[in-house]
């Protein structure tokens, strides 16, 4: 299959680190990656020790590995922007409008399902962490509108994903296409993309408009790239990381940089926030792909190895393919023999694919935390750092 390639100059213009093969993931030799991981462990431990004394340590790096002093939840890590999230939740349903009863009902179903609101929470955290650098006392209306736009775009992408994957449930509720049919679901997703674009244009900041508009294009590029490489055992790690950037990290990176732009900070800090979001998004996606092999069906809400069954070859599989040629035979045959999928899942774990993917997630987390060093110490920076650690703890 032909890989999607971009000139290095274009990637650099978009703020993406470029590896030797021109892919935006800040790669490097295995030796350099291992050195970087050690640096991350030491740096993270130091940051946890000097974090704001107002918040008791939740996650620390001890003995070189992430560990927790007790049960940690996403909501507890986002408490510092809890009021901001409450305001956002009140606005989300009304922002869609009630011009069409079916779309209004679909919006209520989507946003009423709740969810972690991770992406708008990151907007609020970066906004507040950078605002102090320019003397802002509170969030601007642009910050708040950005968070709403980001959640609308993310939700629209989920509606379309559910159609593509023929998913019947989302966050414990029936999906839109299950309730109203595929046609309404596609139109509902399209409408949310269009509505978010309208609000985006009204922010009247050309740099932010370009950043967020690119995300919508990236979503489509990611889906096309994934569809064109199903069951392709020759997929390279860089292709996987580029697809993961398109599908997951692009929105997080663009929204973090946009939040910094609205805080009025320097171009250098805006670029660091983009790098933070990109590497956090990549770590998040790699961890999700690891969980597909390590969590039970009950924990995942879907069968283990579900992505592999559909031919979506993720980091653990790509690493495992380098070590065991028998895995290639099963994937090439699309698991035609009974028990092939279960054996393939066991093989990915047994030959170290999962462990190597964990190391890759740690590398991305290291880069994300490093980008936060430009921010002044605050409870918001602390929450951002702990959020990175929390993502790693899911596969610890």
Coordinates of C-alpha atoms in Angstrom, one line a residue:
X1 CA 0.0 0.0 0.0
X2 CA 1.2 3.5 -0.7
X3 CA 1.9 5.5 2.4
X4 CA 0.7 9.1 2.8
X5 CA 3.9 11.2 2.7
X6 CA 4.4 14.9 3.4
X7 CA 7.4 17.1 2.6
X8 CA 9.5 17.8 5.7
X9 CA 9.1 21.6 5.2
X10 CA 5.3 21.2 5.4
X11 CA 5.4 19.2 8.6
X12 CA 7.8 21.7 10.2
X13 CA 5.5 24.5 9.2
X14 CA 2.7 22.8 11.0
X15 CA 4.9 22.4 14.1
X16 CA 5.5 18.7 13.7
X17 CA 8.8 17.1 14.6
X18 CA 10.1 15.2 11.6
X19 CA 12.0 11.9 11.8
X20 CA 14.5 10.8 9.2
X21 CA 11.7 9.4 7.1
X22 CA 9.6 12.6 7.3
X23 CA 7.0 11.5 9.8
X24 CA 5.7 13.7 12.7
X25 CA 6.6 11.6 15.8
X26 CA 10.1 12.6 16.9
X27 CA 11.6 9.2 16.4
X28 CA 15.2 8.3 16.8
X29 CA 17.4 5.3 17.4
X30 CA 16.5 2.7 20.1
X31 CA 19.5 3.8 22.1
X32 CA 18.3 7.4 22.1
X33 CA 14.8 6.4 23.0
X34 CA 16.0 4.3 26.0
X35 CA 18.1 7.3 27.2
X36 CA 15.1 9.5 26.8
X37 CA 12.9 7.2 28.8
X38 CA 15.5 7.3 31.7
X39 CA 15.5 11.1 31.5
X40 CA 11.7 11.1 31.5
X41 CA 11.6 9.0 34.6
X42 CA 14.1 11.2 36.5
X43 CA 12.5 14.5 35.3
X44 CA 9.0 13.4 36.1
X45 CA 10.1 12.3 39.6
X46 CA 11.6 15.7 40.1
X47 CA 8.6 17.6 38.9
X48 CA 6.2 15.5 41.1
X49 CA 8.3 16.4 44.1
X50 CA 8.2 20.2 43.4
X51 CA 4.6 20.3 42.3
X52 CA 2.2 22.7 44.0
X53 CA 1.9 21.9 47.7
X54 CA -1.8 22.8 47.5
X55 CA -2.6 19.4 45.9
X56 CA -1.5 16.2 47.5
X57 CA 0.6 14.0 45.3
X58 CA -1.6 11.6 43.3
X59 CA 0.8 10.1 40.9
X60 CA 4.6 9.9 41.2
X61 CA 7.4 8.2 39.4
X62 CA 9.0 5.9 42.0
X63 CA 11.8 3.4 41.3
X64 CA 11.7 4.3 37.6
X65 CA 8.1 3.2 37.1
X66 CA 4.8 5.0 37.3
X67 CA 2.9 4.2 40.5
X68 CA -0.1 5.5 42.4
X69 CA -0.5 6.3 46.1
X70 CA -4.2 5.3 45.8
X71 CA -7.1 5.1 43.4
X72 CA -7.0 7.8 40.8
X73 CA -9.8 8.9 38.5
X74 CA -9.8 11.2 35.6
X75 CA -12.4 13.4 37.2
X76 CA -10.2 14.0 40.3
X77 CA -7.3 15.1 38.0
X78 CA -9.6 17.6 36.4
X79 CA -11.1 19.1 39.6
X80 CA -9.2 22.3 39.2
X81 CA -11.3 23.1 36.1
X82 CA -14.4 21.6 37.4
X83 CA -16.4 24.8 37.3
X84 CA -15.3 25.4 33.7
X85 CA -16.5 22.0 32.7
X86 CA -19.9 22.5 34.4
X87 CA -20.4 25.7 32.4
X88 CA -19.4 23.8 29.2
X89 CA -21.9 21.0 29.9
X90 CA -24.7 23.6 30.2
X91 CA -23.8 25.1 26.9
X92 CA -23.2 22.0 24.8
X93 CA -26.8 21.0 24.1
X94 CA -28.0 24.6 23.4
X95 CA -25.1 25.3 21.1
X96 CA -26.4 22.8 18.5
X97 CA -29.7 24.7 18.3
X98 CA -33.2 23.4 17.9
X99 CA -33.9 24.3 14.2
X100 CA -34.4 20.6 13.4
X101 CA -36.2 18.4 15.9
X102 CA -34.3 15.2 14.8
X103 CA -30.9 16.9 15.1
X104 CA -31.9 18.4 18.4
X105 CA -32.9 15.0 19.7
X106 CA -29.6 13.5 18.4
X107 CA -27.6 16.3 20.1
X108 CA -29.4 15.6 23.4
X109 CA -28.6 11.8 23.0
X110 CA -24.9 12.6 22.2
X111 CA -24.1 15.2 24.8
X112 CA -26.4 13.7 27.4
X113 CA -24.3 10.5 27.4
X114 CA -21.7 12.4 29.4
X115 CA -18.1 11.3 28.9
X116 CA -14.8 12.5 30.4
X117 CA -14.8 15.8 28.4
X118 CA -11.0 15.3 28.3
X119 CA -10.4 17.5 25.3
X120 CA -12.2 20.6 26.5
X121 CA -10.6 20.0 30.0
X122 CA -7.2 20.2 28.3
X123 CA -8.2 23.4 26.7
X124 CA -9.2 24.9 30.1
X125 CA -6.0 23.6 31.7
X126 CA -3.7 24.9 29.1
X127 CA -5.6 28.2 28.9
X128 CA -5.3 28.7 32.7
X129 CA -1.7 27.5 32.8
X130 CA -0.6 30.0 30.1
X131 CA -2.9 32.9 31.1
X132 CA -0.8 33.9 34.1
X133 CA 2.2 34.5 31.7
X134 CA 0.3 37.5 30.2
X135 CA -1.5 38.7 33.3
X136 CA -4.9 37.3 32.5
X137 CA -7.0 36.9 35.6
X138 CA -9.7 34.6 34.1
X139 CA -10.5 32.8 30.9
X140 CA -11.6 34.9 27.9
X141 CA -14.8 34.2 26.0
X142 CA -12.6 32.9 23.2
X143 CA -11.1 30.2 25.5
X144 CA -14.5 29.0 26.5
X145 CA -15.8 29.0 22.9
X146 CA -12.7 27.1 21.8
X147 CA -13.4 24.3 24.4
X148 CA -17.0 24.0 23.1
X149 CA -15.9 23.8 19.5
X150 CA -13.3 21.2 20.4
X151 CA -15.8 19.0 22.1
X152 CA -18.3 19.4 19.2
X153 CA -15.7 18.3 16.7
X154 CA -14.6 15.4 18.8
X155 CA -18.2 14.2 19.3
X156 CA -19.0 14.6 15.6
X157 CA -16.0 12.4 14.8
X158 CA -17.4 9.8 17.2
X159 CA -20.8 9.8 15.5
X160 CA -19.1 9.1 12.2
X161 CA -16.8 6.5 13.8
X162 CA -19.8 4.6 15.1
X163 CA -21.3 4.5 11.7
X164 CA -18.0 3.2 10.1
X165 CA -17.6 0.6 12.9
X166 CA -21.3 -0.2 13.1
X167 CA -21.1 0.3 16.8
X168 CA -24.4 -0.2 18.7
X169 CA -23.4 1.4 22.0
X170 CA -21.4 4.5 23.0
X171 CA -20.9 5.4 26.7
X172 CA -23.6 3.0 27.8
X173 CA -26.2 4.5 25.4
X174 CA -27.4 3.4 22.0
X175 CA -25.6 5.2 19.2
X176 CA -27.3 7.7 16.9
X177 CA -27.2 5.5 13.9
X178 CA -28.7 2.7 16.0
X179 CA -31.6 4.9 17.0
X180 CA -32.2 7.0 13.9
X181 CA -30.4 5.2 11.1
X182 CA -27.2 5.7 9.3
X183 CA -28.5 8.6 7.2
X184 CA -29.4 10.7 10.2
X185 CA -26.2 9.8 12.0
X186 CA -24.0 10.9 9.1
X187 CA -26.0 14.2 8.8
X188 CA -25.9 14.8 12.5
X189 CA -22.1 14.4 12.5
X190 CA -21.9 16.7 9.4
X191 CA -24.1 19.3 11.1
X192 CA -21.9 19.4 14.2
X193 CA -18.8 19.8 12.0
X194 CA -20.5 22.6 10.1
X195 CA -21.8 24.3 13.3
X196 CA -18.4 24.1 15.0
X197 CA -16.9 25.6 11.8
X198 CA -19.3 28.5 12.1
X199 CA -18.4 29.2 15.7
X200 CA -14.7 28.8 14.8
X201 CA -15.0 31.4 12.0
X202 CA -16.6 33.8 14.5
X203 CA -13.6 33.7 16.7
X204 CA -11.9 35.7 14.0
X205 CA -8.4 34.5 14.7
X206 CA -7.0 33.2 11.4
X207 CA -4.2 31.1 13.0
X208 CA -6.7 29.3 15.2
X209 CA -9.1 28.9 12.3
X210 CA -6.3 27.2 10.2
X211 CA -5.3 25.0 13.1
X212 CA -8.7 23.6 13.9
X213 CA -9.8 23.4 10.3
X214 CA -6.8 21.2 9.6
X215 CA -8.0 18.8 12.3
X216 CA -11.2 18.1 10.4
X217 CA -9.2 17.3 7.3
X218 CA -6.8 15.1 9.4
X219 CA -9.8 13.0 10.7
X220 CA -10.7 12.1 7.1
X221 CA -7.0 11.4 6.2
X222 CA -6.7 9.1 9.3
X223 CA -9.7 7.1 8.3
X224 CA -8.6 6.8 4.7
X225 CA -5.1 5.8 5.8
X226 CA -6.5 3.1 8.2
X227 CA -8.8 1.7 5.6
X228 CA -6.0 1.5 3.0
X229 CA -3.7 -0.5 5.3
X230 CA -6.1 -3.1 6.8
X231 CA -4.5 -6.5 7.1
X232 CA -1.3 -5.1 5.6
X233 CA 1.6 -6.7 7.5
X234 CA 4.1 -4.4 5.8
X235 CA 2.8 -1.3 7.6
X236 CA 5.6 0.6 9.2
X237 CA 5.6 2.1 12.6
X238 CA 5.9 5.6 11.1
X239 CA 2.7 4.9 9.1
X240 CA 0.9 3.8 12.3
X241 CA 2.1 6.9 14.2
X242 CA 1.0 9.2 11.4
X243 CA -2.4 7.6 11.3
X244 CA -2.6 7.9 15.1
X245 CA -1.7 11.6 14.8
X246 CA -4.4 12.2 12.3
X247 CA -7.1 10.3 14.3
X248 CA -6.3 11.3 17.8
X249 CA -3.4 13.6 18.4
X250 CA -4.2 16.3 15.8
X251 CA -7.2 17.7 17.7
X252 CA -5.4 17.6 21.1
X253 CA -2.3 19.3 19.6
X254 CA -4.3 22.0 17.8
X255 CA -6.6 22.8 20.7
X256 CA -3.7 23.1 23.1
X257 CA -1.9 25.5 20.8
X258 CA -5.1 27.4 20.2
X259 CA -5.7 27.8 23.9
X260 CA -2.2 29.3 24.3
X261 CA -2.8 31.6 21.3
X262 CA -5.8 33.0 23.0
X263 CA -3.8 33.6 26.2
X264 CA -1.5 35.8 24.1
X265 CA 1.8 34.0 24.9
X266 CA 4.8 33.9 22.7
X267 CA 5.1 31.8 19.6
X268 CA 7.7 29.5 21.3
X269 CA 5.3 28.6 24.1
X270 CA 2.5 28.1 21.6
X271 CA 4.7 25.6 19.8
X272 CA 5.6 23.8 23.0
X273 CA 1.8 23.5 23.7
X274 CA 1.3 22.0 20.3
X275 CA 4.2 19.5 21.0
X276 CA 2.6 18.7 24.3
X277 CA -0.8 17.9 22.8
X278 CA 0.7 15.9 19.9
X279 CA 2.8 13.7 22.2
X280 CA 0.0 13.3 24.8
X281 CA -2.4 12.3 22.0
X282 CA 0.1 9.7 20.6
X283 CA 0.7 8.3 24.1
X284 CA -3.1 8.1 24.7
X285 CA -3.6 6.3 21.4
X286 CA -0.8 3.8 21.9
X287 CA -2.1 3.1 25.4
X288 CA -5.5 2.4 24.0
X289 CA -4.0 0.0 21.5
X290 CA -2.1 -1.8 24.3
X291 CA -5.3 -2.2 26.3
X292 CA -6.9 -3.9 23.3
X293 CA -4.5 -6.8 24.1
X294 CA -4.3 -6.7 27.9
X295 CA -7.8 -5.8 29.2
X296 CA -10.7 -8.3 29.4
X297 CA -13.7 -8.1 27.2
X298 CA -15.7 -6.9 30.3
X299 CA -13.3 -4.1 31.0
X300 CA -13.1 -3.0 27.3
X301 CA -16.7 -3.3 26.5
X302 CA -15.7 -5.2 23.4
X303 CA -13.8 -8.5 22.6
X304 CA -10.0 -8.4 23.2
X305 CA -8.2 -8.0 20.0
X306 CA -11.1 -6.3 18.3
X307 CA -8.9 -4.0 16.3
X308 CA -6.8 -6.9 15.1
X309 CA -9.9 -8.8 14.1
X310 CA -10.8 -6.0 11.8
X311 CA -7.3 -5.8 10.3
X312 CA -6.3 -2.6 12.1
X313 CA -2.7 -3.3 12.9
X314 CA -1.5 -1.2 15.8
X315 CA 1.8 -0.8 17.6
X316 CA 1.8 -4.1 19.6
X317 CA 1.2 -6.0 16.3
X318 CA 3.7 -4.1 14.3
X319 CA 6.4 -4.9 16.9
X320 CA 5.3 -8.5 17.2
X321 CA 5.4 -9.0 13.4
X322 CA 9.2 -8.3 13.5
X323 CA 9.7 -11.3 15.9
X324 CA 7.3 -14.0 14.8
X325 CA 6.6 -14.8 11.1
X326 CA 3.7 -17.1 12.1
X327 CA 1.7 -14.0 13.0
X328 CA 2.0 -12.7 9.5
X329 CA 0.4 -15.9 8.1
X330 CA -2.6 -15.6 10.4
X331 CA -3.1 -11.9 9.5
X332 CA -2.7 -12.5 5.8
X333 CA -5.4 -15.2 6.0
X334 CA -7.6 -12.8 7.9
X335 CA -7.9 -15.3 10.7
X336 CA -9.8 -17.8 8.6
X337 CA -9.1 -20.8 10.9
X338 CA -11.1 -21.2 14.1
X339 CA -9.0 -19.9 17.1
X340 CA -6.6 -18.0 14.9
X341 CA -7.5 -14.6 16.4
X342 CA -7.1 -15.8 20.0
X343 CA -3.8 -17.4 19.2
X344 CA -2.7 -14.2 17.5
X345 CA -3.5 -12.1 20.5
X346 CA -1.6 -14.5 22.7
X347 CA 1.4 -14.3 20.3
X348 CA 1.5 -10.5 20.3
X349 CA 1.8 -10.5 24.1
X350 CA 4.2 -13.5 24.3
X351 CA 6.8 -12.1 21.8
X352 CA 7.0 -8.7 23.4
X353 CA 4.8 -6.6 21.2
X354 CA 2.8 -5.2 24.1
X355 CA 5.9 -4.4 26.1
X356 CA 7.6 -2.6 23.3
X357 CA 4.4 -0.6 22.7
X358 CA 4.4 0.4 26.4
X359 CA 7.9 1.7 26.0
X360 CA 6.8 3.7 23.0
X361 CA 3.9 5.2 25.0
X362 CA 6.4 6.1 27.7
X363 CA 8.6 7.8 25.2
X364 CA 5.8 10.0 24.0
X365 CA 4.8 10.8 27.5
X366 CA 8.3 11.9 28.2
X367 CA 8.2 14.3 25.3
X368 CA 4.8 15.6 26.5
X369 CA 6.0 16.4 30.0
X370 CA 9.2 18.0 28.7
X371 CA 7.1 20.5 26.7
X372 CA 5.4 21.6 30.0
X373 CA 8.6 22.8 31.4
X374 CA 8.1 26.3 29.8
X375 CA 5.1 26.9 32.0
X376 CA 5.2 28.5 35.5
X377 CA 4.5 26.2 38.4
X378 CA 0.8 26.1 39.2
X379 CA -2.0 23.7 40.0
X380 CA -2.9 23.7 36.3
X381 CA 0.5 22.6 35.1
X382 CA 0.5 20.0 37.9
X383 CA -2.8 18.7 36.6
X384 CA -1.4 18.5 33.1
X385 CA 1.6 16.5 34.3
X386 CA -0.5 14.2 36.4
X387 CA -2.8 13.6 33.5
X388 CA 0.2 12.3 31.4
X389 CA 1.1 10.0 34.3
X390 CA -2.5 8.8 34.6
X391 CA -2.6 7.8 31.0
X392 CA 0.5 5.6 31.5
X393 CA -0.9 4.1 34.6
X394 CA -3.7 2.5 32.6
X395 CA -1.2 0.0 31.2
X396 CA 1.1 -0.3 34.2

